[in-house]
GROMACS .gro file of C-alpha atoms in nm:
model
  177
    1MET     CA    1  -0.598   4.504  -0.518
    2SER     CA    2  -0.435   4.201  -0.530
    3THR     CA    3  -0.564   3.875  -0.720
    4PRO     CA    4  -0.652   3.601  -0.480
    5ALA     CA    5  -0.440   3.297  -0.527
    6PRO     CA    6  -0.605   3.013  -0.683
    7PRO     CA    7  -0.745   2.731  -0.485
    8GLN     CA    8  -0.486   2.474  -0.422
    9ARG     CA    9  -0.541   2.137  -0.618
   10PHE     CA   10  -0.642   1.854  -0.405
   11LYS     CA   11  -0.379   1.581  -0.418
   12PRO     CA   12  -0.423   1.279  -0.210
   13SER     CA   13  -0.130   1.052  -0.080
   14VAL     CA   14  -0.099   0.771  -0.324
   15THR     CA   15  -0.005   0.453  -0.168
   16VAL     CA   16   0.016   0.064  -0.248
   17ALA     CA   17  -0.042  -0.247  -0.046
   18ALA     CA   18   0.008  -0.607  -0.089
   19LEU     CA   19  -0.236  -0.865   0.012
   20ILE     CA   20  -0.054  -1.220   0.032
   21GLU     CA   21  -0.182  -1.507   0.170
   22ARG     CA   22  -0.041  -1.837   0.233
   23GLN     CA   23  -0.222  -2.129   0.400
   24GLY     CA   24  -0.469  -1.917   0.523
   25ARG     CA   25  -0.274  -1.658   0.692
   26TYR     CA   26  -0.158  -1.309   0.578
   27LEU     CA   27   0.163  -1.164   0.560
   28MET     CA   28   0.156  -0.847   0.767
   29VAL     CA   29   0.404  -0.586   0.950
   30GLU     CA   30   0.408  -0.465   1.279
   31GLU     CA   31   0.518  -0.076   1.238
   32GLN     CA   32   0.590   0.196   1.457
   33THR     CA   33   0.380   0.496   1.384
   34PRO     CA   34   0.309   0.838   1.551
   35GLU     CA   35   0.004   0.685   1.671
   36GLY     CA   36   0.170   0.367   1.815
   37LEU     CA   37   0.247   0.028   1.736
   38ARG     CA   38   0.005  -0.097   1.427
   39ILE     CA   39  -0.038  -0.368   1.199
   40ASN     CA   40  -0.040  -0.332   0.856
   41GLN     CA   41   0.001  -0.502   0.494
   42PRO     CA   42   0.344  -0.421   0.354
   43ALA     CA   43   0.269  -0.095   0.199
   44GLY     CA   44   0.382   0.236   0.127
   45HIS     CA   45   0.396   0.540  -0.082
   46LEU     CA   46   0.433   0.545  -0.469
   47GLU     CA   47   0.770   0.735  -0.547
   48GLN     CA   48   0.824   0.960  -0.853
   49ALA     CA   49   0.898   0.767  -1.173
   50GLU     CA   50   0.777   0.469  -1.050
   51SER     CA   51   0.495   0.224  -1.138
   52PRO     CA   52   0.224   0.109  -0.914
   53LEU     CA   53   0.372  -0.241  -0.975
   54GLU     CA   54   0.737  -0.146  -0.904
   55ALA     CA   55   0.602   0.035  -0.604
   56VAL     CA   56   0.431  -0.281  -0.442
   57VAL     CA   57   0.740  -0.506  -0.539
   58ARG     CA   58   0.974  -0.254  -0.354
   59GLU     CA   59   0.773  -0.202  -0.053
   60VAL     CA   60   0.714  -0.576   0.004
   61ARG     CA   61   1.109  -0.642  -0.018
   62GLU     CA   62   1.167  -0.332   0.198
   63GLU     CA   63   0.898  -0.402   0.477
   64THR     CA   64   0.970  -0.772   0.480
   65ALA     CA   65   1.276  -0.878   0.320
   66HIS     CA   66   1.070  -1.108   0.069
   67SER     CA   67   1.041  -1.085  -0.315
   68PHE     CA   68   0.701  -1.023  -0.441
   69THR     CA   69   0.511  -1.140  -0.750
   70PRO     CA   70   0.185  -0.921  -0.809
   71GLN     CA   71  -0.097  -1.162  -0.957
   72SER     CA   72  -0.394  -0.941  -0.932
   73LEU     CA   73  -0.530  -0.589  -0.851
   74LEU     CA   74  -0.725  -0.634  -0.555
   75GLY     CA   75  -0.885  -0.306  -0.590
   76LEU     CA   76  -0.845   0.084  -0.531
   77TYR     CA   77  -0.938   0.211  -0.179
   78MET     CA   78  -0.972   0.559  -0.030
   79ALA     CA   79  -0.958   0.677   0.333
   80ARG     CA   80  -0.946   1.018   0.494
   81PHE     CA   81  -0.698   1.025   0.851
   82GLN     CA   82  -0.656   1.319   1.056
   83ARG     CA   83  -0.353   1.283   1.280
   84PRO     CA   84  -0.453   1.331   1.650
   85ALA     CA   85  -0.134   1.494   1.782
   86THR     CA   86  -0.093   1.749   1.513
   87GLY     CA   87  -0.445   1.769   1.287
   88GLU     CA   88  -0.268   1.673   0.985
   89ASP     CA   89  -0.561   1.576   0.736
   90VAL     CA   90  -0.450   1.334   0.458
   91THR     CA   91  -0.663   1.154   0.218
   92TYR     CA   92  -0.498   0.831   0.088
   93LEU     CA   93  -0.546   0.666  -0.239
   94ARG     CA   94  -0.442   0.305  -0.195
   95MET     CA   95  -0.367   0.061  -0.471
   96ALA     CA   96  -0.382  -0.293  -0.329
   97PHE     CA   97  -0.238  -0.610  -0.486
   98SER     CA   98  -0.262  -0.984  -0.437
   99GLY     CA   99   0.032  -1.207  -0.501
  100VAL     CA  100   0.257  -1.444  -0.385
  101VAL     CA  101   0.626  -1.431  -0.197
  102GLY     CA  102   0.934  -1.653  -0.189
  103GLU     CA  103   1.117  -1.747   0.114
  104PRO     CA  104   1.265  -1.454   0.300
  105LEU     CA  105   1.562  -1.297   0.101
  106PRO     CA  106   1.888  -1.356   0.345
  107GLY     CA  107   2.058  -0.995   0.447
  108LEU     CA  108   1.809  -0.761   0.383
  109ALA     CA  109   1.726  -0.520   0.670
  110LEU     CA  110   1.355  -0.404   0.702
  111ASP     CA  111   1.256  -0.028   0.673
  112GLU     CA  112   1.285   0.201   0.964
  113GLY     CA  113   0.984   0.198   1.169
  114ILE     CA  114   0.926  -0.195   1.074
  115LEU     CA  115   0.977  -0.400   1.375
  116ARG     CA  116   0.879  -0.738   1.230
  117TRP     CA  117   0.661  -0.921   0.964
  118LEU     CA  118   0.437  -1.196   1.076
  119TRP     CA  119   0.163  -1.446   0.943
  120LEU     CA  120  -0.183  -1.347   1.091
  121SER     CA  121  -0.530  -1.530   1.072
  122PRO     CA  122  -0.832  -1.312   0.936
  123ARG     CA  123  -0.961  -1.361   1.282
  124GLU     CA  124  -0.644  -1.215   1.436
  125ILE     CA  125  -0.639  -0.922   1.149
  126ALA     CA  126  -1.022  -0.870   1.252
  127GLN     CA  127  -0.930  -0.858   1.625
  128ALA     CA  128  -0.654  -0.609   1.586
  129GLU     CA  129  -0.904  -0.390   1.378
  130ARG     CA  130  -1.152  -0.410   1.660
  131GLU     CA  131  -0.865  -0.301   1.902
  132GLY     CA  132  -0.787   0.006   1.689
  133ARG     CA  133  -0.426  -0.175   1.622
  134THR     CA  134  -0.458  -0.156   1.225
  135ARG     CA  135  -0.282   0.122   1.036
  136SER     CA  136  -0.629   0.201   0.888
  137ALA     CA  137  -0.972   0.090   0.828
  138LEU     CA  138  -0.843  -0.044   0.492
  139VAL     CA  139  -0.642  -0.281   0.633
  140TRP     CA  140  -0.938  -0.516   0.728
  141GLN     CA  141  -1.144  -0.405   0.411
  142CYS     CA  142  -0.872  -0.538   0.203
  143VAL     CA  143  -0.841  -0.886   0.375
  144GLN     CA  144  -1.229  -0.896   0.350
  145ASP     CA  145  -1.221  -0.847  -0.040
  146HIS     CA  146  -0.951  -1.070  -0.064
  147LEU     CA  147  -1.140  -1.341   0.102
  148ARG     CA  148  -1.437  -1.262  -0.110
  149GLY     CA  149  -1.233  -1.354  -0.437
  150GLN     CA  150  -1.206  -0.991  -0.538
  151ARG     CA  151  -0.932  -1.000  -0.817
  152HIS     CA  152  -0.875  -0.769  -1.136
  153PRO     CA  153  -0.645  -0.797  -1.426
  154LEU     CA  154  -0.296  -0.629  -1.386
  155ASP     CA  155  -0.365  -0.503  -1.729
  156LEU     CA  156  -0.622  -0.246  -1.578
  157ILE     CA  157  -0.280  -0.063  -1.484
  158HIS     CA  158  -0.116   0.089  -1.771
  159CYS     CA  159   0.147   0.331  -1.724
  160ALA     CA  160   0.287   0.554  -2.027
  161ASP     CA  161   0.636   0.559  -2.131
  162SER     CA  162   0.650   0.942  -2.027
  163LEU     CA  163   0.634   0.819  -1.639
  164TRP     CA  164   1.006   0.715  -1.697
  165ARG     CA  165   1.128   0.917  -1.988
  166PRO     CA  166   0.951   1.254  -1.949
  167ASP     CA  167   1.192   1.450  -2.114
  168ARG     CA  168   1.122   1.231  -2.445
  169TYR     CA  169   0.786   1.403  -2.441
  170ALA     CA  170   0.833   1.753  -2.315
  171ALA     CA  171   0.984   1.862  -2.638
  172ALA     CA  172   0.678   1.731  -2.831
  173GLY     CA  173   0.458   1.937  -2.612
  174SER     CA  174   0.197   1.654  -2.539
  175ALA     CA  175  -0.064   1.766  -2.310
  176ASN     CA  176  -0.121   1.644  -1.957
  177PRO     CA  177  -0.332   1.340  -1.913
   0.00000   0.00000   0.00000
C-alpha cells in the first residue's frame, strides 16, 4: 500500500503595489491582461532575494519609467482570483506602499504588457472599478485607504540578512522562520 502524498502547502502569490498621489491624481498604468485592458497601480510580483521595498521601487521603474521613494506602508491586502479562460485559481497577498516619484526617467522602456502610465482622479478610478476595468478590487480599496490617510511606518517590515545571504545561515543550521 502506498503512502498518500502530503497535502500541498498553500502559497499565495506575493505582490507589491505603489500608491502615488500628486495634486489629487494617482499614477496608474494601463496594461494588457488575459482578461483585456485593465487599470492598475504600478505593481508586480516579489522576486527571490528581493525585499518588498526593493520590489516596489523596481516595479514602479519598470512600469512607469519613474524613480519611486516609498514613504509608508499602506497595508496588506488579500484577494482571490479565478481566471475565466483557464480556471486558474490564485490568491494574492499584496503589500501596498505610498510614496513619491520624480520626473520620468529618459530612455527607459515600459514592461511588456504595460501600454502607458497616466494620472487618474479618484473619481476616474472608481468609475473604472464600477465598469470592471481595474485589475482587481484591491486597486480601488488601496485608493480608498490612501484617501482616508491610512499610513504605517516602513520599519514594520523587517528582512533578515538571510534573504540576500542564505548560504551564510545554511551552515549554521538555523531554523526556518
